[in-house]
mmCIF file of C-alpha atoms in Angstrom:
data_model
loop_
_atom_site.group_PDB
_atom_site.id
_atom_site.type_symbol
_atom_site.label_atom_id
_atom_site.label_comp_id
_atom_site.label_asym_id
_atom_site.label_seq_id
_atom_site.Cartn_x
_atom_site.Cartn_y
_atom_site.Cartn_z
ATOM 1 C CA MET A 503 9.048 -16.389 3.421
ATOM 2 C CA LEU A 504 5.297 -17.035 3.199
ATOM 3 C CA GLN A 505 5.383 -18.887 6.511
ATOM 4 C CA ARG A 506 7.266 -15.991 8.080
ATOM 5 C CA ALA A 507 4.699 -13.601 6.647
ATOM 6 C CA LYS A 508 1.881 -15.660 8.196
ATOM 7 C CA GLU A 509 3.583 -15.513 11.585
ATOM 8 C CA PHE A 510 4.149 -11.789 11.262
ATOM 9 C CA ALA A 511 0.527 -11.201 10.198
ATOM 10 C CA HIS A 512 -0.634 -12.904 13.410
ATOM 11 C CA ILE A 513 1.627 -10.654 15.471
ATOM 12 C CA ALA A 514 0.376 -7.538 13.683
ATOM 13 C CA GLY A 515 -3.230 -8.691 14.027
ATOM 14 C CA ASP A 516 -2.890 -9.286 17.763
ATOM 15 C CA ALA A 517 -1.555 -5.741 18.220
ATOM 16 C CA ALA A 518 -3.959 -4.046 15.782
ATOM 17 C CA SER A 519 -6.565 -2.949 18.351
ATOM 18 C CA ARG A 520 -3.904 -1.255 20.506
ATOM 19 C CA ALA A 521 -2.407 0.410 17.443
ATOM 20 C CA ASP A 522 -5.821 1.738 16.452
ATOM 21 C CA ALA A 523 -6.497 3.045 19.956
ATOM 22 C CA THR A 524 -3.141 4.777 20.335
ATOM 23 C CA GLY A 525 -2.462 5.703 16.704
ATOM 24 C CA SER A 526 0.929 4.042 17.022
ATOM 25 C CA ILE A 527 2.101 0.570 16.032
ATOM 26 C CA ASP A 528 3.866 -1.366 18.789
ATOM 27 C CA GLN A 529 7.635 -1.545 18.539
ATOM 28 C CA ALA A 530 7.298 -5.310 18.939
ATOM 29 C CA VAL A 531 5.505 -5.413 15.573
ATOM 30 C CA TRP A 532 8.361 -3.607 13.826
ATOM 31 C CA SER A 533 10.899 -5.819 15.576
ATOM 32 C CA ALA A 534 9.026 -8.853 14.257
ATOM 33 C CA LEU A 535 9.025 -7.384 10.748
ATOM 34 C CA PHE A 536 12.799 -7.033 10.802
ATOM 35 C CA GLU A 537 13.367 -10.421 12.443
ATOM 36 C CA THR A 538 11.345 -12.198 9.745
ATOM 37 C CA GLY A 539 13.496 -10.602 7.049
ATOM 38 C CA LEU A 540 10.469 -9.029 5.375
ATOM 39 C CA SER A 541 11.870 -5.500 5.472
ATOM 40 C CA MET A 542 15.032 -6.603 3.616
ATOM 41 C CA ALA A 543 13.205 -9.008 1.309
ATOM 42 C CA PRO A 544 12.539 -6.496 -1.542
ATOM 43 C CA PHE A 545 16.267 -5.956 -2.106
ATOM 44 C CA SER A 546 18.152 -8.227 -4.491
ATOM 45 C CA PRO A 547 20.473 -10.879 -3.004
ATOM 46 C CA ASP A 548 23.430 -8.615 -3.869
ATOM 47 C CA PHE A 549 22.187 -6.191 -1.202
ATOM 48 C CA GLY A 550 21.028 -8.694 1.413
ATOM 49 C CA GLY A 551 17.462 -9.398 0.259
ATOM 50 C CA ILE A 552 15.713 -12.188 -1.612
ATOM 51 C CA GLY A 553 14.573 -10.197 -4.649
ATOM 52 C CA LEU A 554 10.927 -9.935 -3.596
ATOM 53 C CA SER A 555 10.546 -6.942 -5.916
ATOM 54 C CA ASP A 556 11.818 -8.901 -8.942
ATOM 55 C CA PRO A 557 9.310 -9.675 -11.737
ATOM 56 C CA ASN A 558 9.279 -13.401 -10.978
ATOM 57 C CA GLN A 559 8.416 -12.729 -7.314
ATOM 58 C CA GLN A 560 5.329 -10.562 -7.777
ATOM 59 C CA THR A 561 2.820 -13.333 -7.051
ATOM 60 C CA THR A 562 4.701 -14.122 -3.832
ATOM 61 C CA LEU A 563 4.644 -10.440 -2.913
ATOM 62 C CA CYS A 564 0.903 -10.482 -3.626
ATOM 63 C CA ALA A 565 0.379 -13.320 -1.152
ATOM 64 C CA ILE A 566 2.469 -11.557 1.511
ATOM 65 C CA LEU A 567 0.511 -8.315 1.159
ATOM 66 C CA ARG A 568 -2.767 -10.231 1.470
ATOM 67 C CA LEU A 569 -1.553 -11.871 4.655
ATOM 68 C CA ILE A 570 -0.386 -8.627 6.243
ATOM 69 C CA GLY A 571 -3.526 -6.806 5.105
ATOM 70 C CA GLY A 572 -5.556 -9.437 6.918
ATOM 71 C CA GLY A 573 -3.555 -8.748 10.067
ATOM 72 C CA ASP A 574 -3.528 -4.943 10.137
ATOM 73 C CA LEU A 575 -4.175 -2.685 7.147
ATOM 74 C CA ALA A 576 -2.137 0.157 8.659
ATOM 75 C CA VAL A 577 0.921 -2.098 8.883
ATOM 76 C CA ALA A 578 0.242 -3.351 5.351
ATOM 77 C CA ARG A 579 0.064 0.248 4.093
ATOM 78 C CA LEU A 580 3.464 1.050 5.570
ATOM 79 C CA PHE A 581 5.020 -2.196 4.333
ATOM 80 C CA GLU A 582 3.665 -1.646 0.818
ATOM 81 C CA GLY A 583 5.092 1.885 0.817
ATOM 82 C CA HIS A 584 8.443 0.496 1.928
ATOM 83 C CA VAL A 585 8.401 -2.063 -0.898
ATOM 84 C CA ASN A 586 7.527 0.676 -3.386
ATOM 85 C CA ALA A 587 10.434 2.822 -2.217
ATOM 86 C CA VAL A 588 12.917 -0.057 -2.420
ATOM 87 C CA MET A 589 11.670 -0.923 -5.909
ATOM 88 C CA LEU A 590 12.116 2.665 -7.099
ATOM 89 C CA VAL A 591 15.613 3.005 -5.655
ATOM 90 C CA SER A 592 16.580 -0.414 -7.030
ATOM 91 C CA ARG A 593 15.237 0.449 -10.495
ATOM 92 C CA TYR A 594 16.553 3.986 -10.891
ATOM 93 C CA GLY A 595 19.251 4.441 -8.254
ATOM 94 C CA THR A 596 23.000 3.857 -8.374
ATOM 95 C CA ARG A 597 24.683 0.986 -6.566
ATOM 96 C CA PRO A 598 25.942 3.268 -3.745
ATOM 97 C CA GLN A 599 22.410 4.621 -3.283
ATOM 98 C CA ILE A 600 20.930 1.126 -3.075
ATOM 99 C CA GLU A 601 23.672 0.104 -0.643
ATOM 100 C CA SER A 602 22.947 3.156 1.491
ATOM 101 C CA LEU A 603 19.241 2.386 1.744
ATOM 102 C CA ALA A 604 19.870 -1.324 2.363
ATOM 103 C CA GLY A 605 22.266 -0.425 5.162
ATOM 104 C CA SER A 606 19.618 1.718 6.846
ATOM 105 C CA VAL A 607 17.011 -1.037 6.564
ATOM 106 C CA LYS A 608 19.445 -3.588 8.015
ATOM 107 C CA GLN A 609 19.706 -1.314 11.049
ATOM 108 C CA GLY A 610 15.948 -1.465 11.544
ATOM 109 C CA GLY A 611 14.756 1.425 9.389
ATOM 110 C CA LEU A 612 11.943 1.623 6.868
ATOM 111 C CA SER A 613 11.429 3.689 3.760
ATOM 112 C CA GLY A 614 8.342 5.014 2.011
ATOM 113 C CA VAL A 615 7.252 7.308 -0.810
ATOM 114 C CA TRP A 616 5.856 10.734 0.081
ATOM 115 C CA GLY A 617 4.234 12.378 -2.908
ATOM 116 C CA ALA A 618 1.185 14.354 -1.713
ATOM 117 C CA GLU A 619 1.558 18.115 -1.218
ATOM 118 C CA ASP A 620 -0.495 21.049 -0.014
ATOM 119 C CA ALA A 621 -1.411 23.989 -2.249
ATOM 120 C CA HIS A 622 2.061 25.523 -1.859
ATOM 121 C CA GLY A 623 3.919 22.370 -2.851
ATOM 122 C CA LEU A 624 7.490 21.330 -2.125
ATOM 123 C CA ARG A 625 10.077 23.421 -3.953
ATOM 124 C CA ARG A 626 13.834 23.356 -4.358
ATOM 125 C CA LEU A 627 15.888 26.540 -4.345
ATOM 126 C CA GLY A 628 19.453 26.886 -5.586
ATOM 127 C CA ASP A 629 21.307 25.225 -8.454
ATOM 128 C CA SER A 630 22.009 21.702 -9.673
ATOM 129 C CA ALA A 631 24.983 21.321 -7.313
ATOM 130 C CA SER A 632 22.960 21.922 -4.164
ATOM 131 C CA TRP A 633 19.296 22.568 -3.531
ATOM 132 C CA ARG A 634 17.533 23.838 -0.431
ATOM 133 C CA LEU A 635 14.052 22.407 0.015
ATOM 134 C CA GLU A 636 11.149 24.590 0.982
ATOM 135 C CA GLY A 637 7.660 23.322 1.765
ATOM 136 C CA LYS A 638 5.829 20.296 3.088
ATOM 137 C CA LYS A 639 4.588 16.840 2.268
ATOM 138 C CA ILE A 640 1.119 15.909 3.486
ATOM 139 C CA LEU A 641 -0.504 12.522 4.117
ATOM 140 C CA ALA A 642 3.006 11.136 4.548
ATOM 141 C CA SER A 643 2.490 7.597 5.866
ATOM 142 C CA GLY A 644 4.926 6.772 8.634
ATOM 143 C CA ALA A 645 5.564 10.435 9.435
ATOM 144 C CA GLY A 646 7.812 10.721 12.461
ATOM 145 C CA MET A 647 8.953 7.114 12.132
ATOM 146 C CA ILE A 648 10.450 6.771 8.641
ATOM 147 C CA ALA A 649 13.925 8.273 8.386
ATOM 148 C CA ARG A 650 14.815 7.376 4.770
ATOM 149 C CA PRO A 651 11.807 8.446 2.673
ATOM 150 C CA LEU A 652 11.657 9.051 -1.045
ATOM 151 C CA VAL A 653 10.084 12.447 -1.774
ATOM 152 C CA THR A 654 8.921 13.897 -5.073
ATOM 153 C CA ILE A 655 9.595 17.436 -6.236
ATOM 154 C CA GLY A 656 8.162 18.944 -9.403
ATOM 155 C CA SER A 657 10.469 20.300 -12.079
ATOM 156 C CA PRO A 658 10.033 21.515 -15.682
ATOM 157 C CA ASP A 659 11.241 18.091 -16.865
ATOM 158 C CA GLY A 660 8.966 16.059 -14.585
ATOM 159 C CA HIS A 661 8.978 14.897 -10.978
ATOM 160 C CA VAL A 662 12.365 14.359 -9.371
ATOM 161 C CA LEU A 663 12.928 11.764 -6.650
ATOM 162 C CA TYR A 664 15.186 12.384 -3.666
ATOM 163 C CA LEU A 665 16.160 9.817 -1.052
ATOM 164 C CA LEU A 666 16.391 11.766 2.195
ATOM 165 C CA ASN A 667 18.131 10.999 5.457
ATOM 166 C CA LEU A 668 15.999 12.497 8.209
ATOM 167 C CA GLU A 669 16.081 12.241 11.954
ATOM 168 C CA ALA A 670 13.162 10.025 12.937
ATOM 169 C CA GLY A 671 10.584 11.832 15.035
ATOM 170 C CA LYS A 672 11.571 15.293 13.825
ATOM 171 C CA ARG A 673 9.722 17.590 11.388
ATOM 172 C CA ALA A 674 6.455 15.629 11.713
ATOM 173 C CA ASP A 675 3.113 17.216 12.593
ATOM 174 C CA MET A 676 0.329 14.729 13.309
ATOM 175 C CA SER A 677 -2.345 17.281 14.264
ATOM 176 C CA SER A 678 -4.049 17.084 10.858
ATOM 177 C CA TRP A 679 -4.225 13.268 10.832
ATOM 178 C CA THR A 680 -7.679 12.651 12.336
ATOM 179 C CA PRO A 681 -9.127 9.906 10.094
ATOM 180 C CA LEU A 682 -12.014 7.506 10.578
ATOM 181 C CA GLY A 683 -9.647 4.563 10.087
ATOM 182 C CA MET A 684 -5.994 3.761 9.335
ATOM 183 C CA LYS A 685 -5.020 5.830 12.363
ATOM 184 C CA ALA A 686 -1.855 3.853 13.018
ATOM 185 C CA SER A 687 -0.477 4.555 9.536
ATOM 186 C CA ALA A 688 0.515 7.940 11.009
ATOM 187 C CA SER A 689 0.036 9.806 7.727
ATOM 188 C CA GLY A 690 0.963 13.254 8.962
ATOM 189 C CA THR A 691 2.562 16.405 7.580
ATOM 190 C CA ILE A 692 6.327 16.724 7.174
ATOM 191 C CA ASP A 693 7.977 20.144 6.933
ATOM 192 C CA LEU A 694 11.103 19.694 4.818
ATOM 193 C CA THR A 695 12.103 23.348 4.743
ATOM 194 C CA GLY A 696 15.860 23.690 5.075
ATOM 195 C CA VAL A 697 16.792 20.165 3.996
ATOM 196 C CA ILE A 698 19.728 20.240 1.568
ATOM 197 C CA VAL A 699 19.815 17.815 -1.367
ATOM 198 C CA GLY A 700 22.142 17.319 -4.295
ATOM 199 C CA PRO A 701 23.102 14.777 -6.960
ATOM 200 C CA SER A 702 23.935 12.109 -4.364
ATOM 201 C CA GLU A 703 20.346 12.198 -3.045
ATOM 202 C CA GLN A 704 18.655 12.287 -6.456
ATOM 203 C CA ILE A 705 17.310 8.923 -7.595
ATOM 204 C CA GLY A 706 17.318 8.564 -11.367
ATOM 205 C CA ARG A 707 16.345 11.338 -13.724
ATOM 206 C CA ALA A 708 13.471 13.799 -13.809
ATOM 207 C CA GLY A 709 10.359 11.979 -14.976
ATOM 208 C CA ASP A 710 11.389 8.510 -13.790
ATOM 209 C CA TYR A 711 8.947 8.519 -10.883
ATOM 210 C CA MET A 712 5.869 8.643 -13.120
ATOM 211 C CA ARG A 713 7.250 6.346 -15.791
ATOM 212 C CA GLN A 714 4.659 3.797 -16.861
ATOM 213 C CA PRO A 715 3.668 1.074 -16.299
ATOM 214 C CA PHE A 716 5.544 1.162 -12.989
ATOM 215 C CA PHE A 717 3.813 4.257 -11.602
ATOM 216 C CA SER A 718 0.166 3.246 -12.049
ATOM 217 C CA GLY A 719 0.651 -0.471 -12.613
ATOM 218 C CA GLY A 720 2.028 -0.958 -9.111
ATOM 219 C CA ALA A 721 -1.351 -0.049 -7.586
ATOM 220 C CA TRP A 722 -2.217 -3.753 -7.538
ATOM 221 C CA ARG A 723 -0.094 -3.959 -4.368
ATOM 222 C CA PHE A 724 -2.458 -1.952 -2.185
ATOM 223 C CA CYS A 725 -5.370 -3.832 -3.768
ATOM 224 C CA ALA A 726 -3.735 -7.018 -2.472
ATOM 225 C CA ALA A 727 -3.582 -5.567 1.047
ATOM 226 C CA GLN A 728 -7.237 -4.511 0.819
ATOM 227 C CA LEU A 729 -8.149 -8.004 -0.394
ATOM 228 C CA GLY A 730 -6.496 -9.449 2.700
ATOM 229 C CA ALA A 731 -8.732 -7.281 4.877
ATOM 230 C CA MET A 732 -11.815 -8.383 2.911
ATOM 231 C CA GLU A 733 -10.883 -12.024 3.421
ATOM 232 C CA GLN A 734 -10.329 -11.457 7.134
ATOM 233 C CA LEU A 735 -13.698 -9.719 7.451
ATOM 234 C CA THR A 736 -15.397 -12.689 5.812
ATOM 235 C CA GLU A 737 -13.606 -15.147 8.117
ATOM 236 C CA LEU A 738 -14.577 -13.148 11.195
ATOM 237 C CA TYR A 739 -18.164 -12.941 9.973
ATOM 238 C CA CYS A 740 -18.354 -16.714 9.558
ATOM 239 C CA THR A 741 -16.794 -17.282 12.971
ATOM 240 C CA GLN A 742 -19.281 -14.986 14.671
ATOM 241 C CA LEU A 743 -22.219 -16.602 12.855
ATOM 242 C CA ARG A 744 -21.106 -20.021 14.105
ATOM 243 C CA ALA A 745 -20.731 -18.697 17.648
ATOM 244 C CA ARG A 746 -24.331 -17.419 17.475
ATOM 245 C CA SER A 747 -25.646 -20.631 15.812
ATOM 246 C CA ARG A 748 -26.847 -18.662 12.794
ATOM 247 C CA GLU A 749 -25.340 -20.921 10.128
ATOM 248 C CA SER A 750 -28.711 -22.083 8.798
ATOM 249 C CA ASP A 751 -30.330 -18.646 8.494
ATOM 250 C CA PRO A 752 -31.099 -18.221 4.743
ATOM 251 C CA TYR A 753 -30.336 -14.504 4.762
ATOM 252 C CA GLN A 754 -26.988 -15.092 6.445
ATOM 253 C CA LEU A 755 -26.174 -17.872 3.970
ATOM 254 C CA GLU A 756 -26.836 -15.478 1.103
ATOM 255 C CA ARG A 757 -24.513 -12.871 2.623
ATOM 256 C CA VAL A 758 -21.743 -15.415 3.209
ATOM 257 C CA ALA A 759 -22.040 -16.515 -0.420
ATOM 258 C CA HIS A 760 -21.808 -12.919 -1.655
ATOM 259 C CA CYS A 761 -18.762 -12.208 0.539
ATOM 260 C CA THR A 762 -16.949 -15.327 -0.620
ATOM 261 C CA ALA A 763 -17.693 -14.658 -4.284
ATOM 262 C CA ALA A 764 -16.517 -11.043 -3.909
ATOM 263 C CA CYS A 765 -13.238 -12.115 -2.304
ATOM 264 C CA ARG A 766 -12.572 -14.813 -4.888
ATOM 265 C CA THR A 767 -13.391 -12.491 -7.798
ATOM 266 C CA THR A 768 -11.049 -9.862 -6.408
ATOM 267 C CA SER A 769 -8.270 -12.412 -5.933
ATOM 268 C CA PHE A 770 -8.488 -13.395 -9.617
ATOM 269 C CA TRP A 771 -8.083 -9.764 -10.683
ATOM 270 C CA VAL A 772 -5.361 -8.871 -8.181
ATOM 271 C CA GLU A 773 -3.241 -11.956 -8.886
ATOM 272 C CA GLU A 774 -3.559 -11.401 -12.636
ATOM 273 C CA ALA A 775 -2.622 -7.717 -12.202
ATOM 274 C CA ALA A 776 0.508 -8.830 -10.336
ATOM 275 C CA ARG A 777 1.406 -11.223 -13.162
ATOM 276 C CA GLN A 778 0.785 -8.619 -15.858
ATOM 277 C CA PHE A 779 2.847 -6.032 -13.989
ATOM 278 C CA ALA A 780 5.795 -8.416 -14.240
ATOM 279 C CA ASP A 781 5.243 -9.285 -17.925
ATOM 280 C CA GLU A 782 7.666 -7.266 -20.022
ATOM 281 C CA ASN A 783 5.998 -8.465 -23.232
ATOM 282 C CA LEU A 784 2.779 -6.576 -22.530
ATOM 283 C CA LYS A 785 2.203 -2.997 -23.613
ATOM 284 C CA SER A 786 2.423 -0.389 -20.883
ATOM 285 C CA ALA A 787 -1.049 1.018 -21.593
ATOM 286 C CA ALA A 788 -2.636 -2.424 -21.261
ATOM 287 C CA ILE A 789 -0.927 -3.092 -17.930
ATOM 288 C CA VAL A 790 -2.029 0.247 -16.519
ATOM 289 C CA ALA A 791 -5.602 -0.229 -17.755
ATOM 290 C CA PHE A 792 -5.845 -3.709 -16.225
ATOM 291 C CA THR A 793 -4.561 -2.379 -12.898
ATOM 292 C CA ASN A 794 -7.079 0.473 -12.959
ATOM 293 C CA PHE A 795 -9.888 -2.009 -13.583
ATOM 294 C CA THR A 796 -8.504 -4.109 -10.739
ATOM 295 C CA ARG A 797 -8.833 -1.105 -8.466
ATOM 296 C CA MET A 798 -12.478 -0.705 -9.527
ATOM 297 C CA VAL A 799 -13.245 -4.376 -8.897
ATOM 298 C CA THR A 800 -11.477 -4.288 -5.517
ATOM 299 C CA GLU A 801 -13.305 -1.179 -4.368
ATOM 300 C CA ARG A 802 -16.751 -2.458 -5.372
ATOM 301 C CA ALA A 803 -16.125 -5.880 -3.855
ATOM 302 C CA ALA A 804 -14.815 -4.372 -0.607
ATOM 303 C CA LEU A 805 -17.863 -2.132 -0.254
ATOM 304 C CA ASP A 806 -20.145 -5.125 -0.875
ATOM 305 C CA VAL A 807 -18.320 -7.276 1.683
ATOM 306 C CA MET A 808 -18.480 -4.537 4.316
ATOM 307 C CA GLU A 809 -22.207 -4.042 3.713
ATOM 308 C CA CYS A 810 -22.945 -7.769 3.977
ATOM 309 C CA VAL A 811 -20.823 -8.206 7.106
ATOM 310 C CA GLN A 812 -22.253 -5.155 8.844
ATOM 311 C CA ARG A 813 -25.833 -6.125 7.995
ATOM 312 C CA GLY A 814 -25.186 -9.711 9.011
ATOM 313 C CA THR A 815 -23.602 -8.957 12.381
ATOM 314 C CA GLY A 816 -25.934 -6.074 13.203
ATOM 315 C CA LEU A 817 -25.062 -3.658 15.973
ATOM 316 C CA SER A 818 -22.345 -5.943 17.350
ATOM 317 C CA GLY A 819 -20.323 -5.312 14.180
ATOM 318 C CA PHE A 820 -20.223 -1.607 15.045
ATOM 319 C CA MET A 821 -19.143 -2.105 18.644
ATOM 320 C CA ARG A 822 -15.605 -2.196 19.994
ATOM 321 C CA PRO A 823 -13.672 -4.385 20.629
ATOM 322 C CA ASN A 824 -15.228 -6.423 17.813
ATOM 323 C CA PRO A 825 -12.423 -6.452 15.195
ATOM 324 C CA ILE A 826 -15.036 -6.144 12.438
ATOM 325 C CA GLU A 827 -15.659 -2.559 13.562
ATOM 326 C CA ARG A 828 -11.983 -1.603 13.253
ATOM 327 C CA ILE A 829 -11.322 -3.420 9.985
ATOM 328 C CA CYS A 830 -14.346 -1.813 8.322
ATOM 329 C CA ARG A 831 -13.143 1.648 9.361
ATOM 330 C CA ASP A 832 -9.630 0.947 8.116
ATOM 331 C CA LEU A 833 -10.794 -0.551 4.829
ATOM 332 C CA ALA A 834 -13.314 2.216 4.121
ATOM 333 C CA THR A 835 -10.590 4.806 4.677
ATOM 334 C CA TYR A 836 -7.948 3.002 2.615
ATOM 335 C CA LEU A 837 -10.332 2.658 -0.351
ATOM 336 C CA ARG A 838 -10.536 6.450 -0.676
ATOM 337 C CA GLN A 839 -6.937 6.837 -1.797
ATOM 338 C CA PRO A 840 -5.432 7.561 -4.128
ATOM 339 C CA VAL A 841 -7.822 9.128 -6.693
ATOM 340 C CA PRO A 842 -10.125 6.156 -7.405
ATOM 341 C CA ASP A 843 -12.324 8.192 -9.763
ATOM 342 C CA MET A 844 -9.325 9.053 -11.934
ATOM 343 C CA ALA A 845 -8.348 5.391 -12.115
ATOM 344 C CA MET A 846 -11.868 4.543 -13.282
ATOM 345 C CA SER A 847 -11.975 7.230 -15.970
ATOM 346 C CA ASP A 848 -8.476 6.375 -17.218
ATOM 347 C CA ALA A 849 -9.516 2.725 -17.527
ATOM 348 C CA ALA A 850 -12.553 3.706 -19.601
ATOM 349 C CA ARG A 851 -10.414 5.927 -21.838
ATOM 350 C CA ALA A 852 -8.124 2.971 -22.525
ATOM 351 C CA VAL A 853 -11.104 0.941 -23.734
ATOM 352 C CA LEU A 854 -12.341 3.753 -25.986
ATOM 353 C CA ALA A 855 -8.836 4.271 -27.372
ATOM 354 C CA GLY A 856 -8.593 0.600 -28.299
ATOM 355 C CA GLU A 857 -5.754 -0.027 -25.838
ATOM 356 C CA PHE A 858 -7.765 -2.479 -23.719
ATOM 357 C CA SER A 859 -10.298 -5.080 -24.779
ATOM 358 C CA THR A 860 -13.602 -5.586 -22.955
ATOM 359 C CA GLY A 861 -13.066 -9.350 -23.196
ATOM 360 C CA ALA A 862 -10.154 -11.746 -22.897
ATOM 361 C CA PRO A 863 -8.127 -12.189 -26.111
ATOM 362 C CA LEU A 864 -9.449 -15.018 -28.287
#
């Protein structure tokens, strides 16, 4: 599967500039994703996958996300969201619900998790037998493309998850999606008013969506994708220095050293976060705290790498079609979500509460 992921990452990387220019990922990229088996991989073998979302496969998933992140962060964002959705349905859904989603993915579909809302929120009207949705989801990655999303709806007992069956291309409004980077993630607005849901669409019970450590602890996955972009930036930087015969410049050597150290440091944290996420013997609070610290380390390292690469390449690193220009825009945008300041403060609270040690256990 890792070899297939490498091949797919090359395909996504080759198409990344076009996807950025058009705001749409080539169909050939999605065809390659399905042909490699990556879209089905998160399901258990019982449902046609290889169990990539199982605890003992998290380090493999980490490597795959790094590879895809190095190819195209927008594709990695959508793949990570798909993995998250499959994991949630597999953990909390019934066998018929898992079979239903697996059947859609086998036909070439993708899933994702849409949680963000505007000030009005997404509401459900009716009774427990049948609800009519009213409202929108915003920043919905894959809007207009994903037909089987998981959406969250608030309730007095906690967030409720519903697995919808939408018509791809309908209900999506992309007019508000005008970002600096990550354009091809197509994170638009979805108007779900009028959609009918009931017990057969509900995944698990109210409150399952935000159950820890799965809710916050899974953030290591997008850190892995961001790490892949950092590693790719460093590789491109080195390649362009060699092409310009700047390998012996002492200032450039210092920057290369800083970039490499930042990438390696981040990889230690991200890989350990993946292992801890899968360790059922660890306390939930400790897993969440470690993941939040991993987010801090990843963000700081990514900002440092981008600064070094942009300073080292000069104006050429800000000019299209240099891939450094696109990757820096994508990475800078991806680092802003979701709520990095909250992750930092929650991590600090865990230390002060005695739930997380400032040093490794002795």
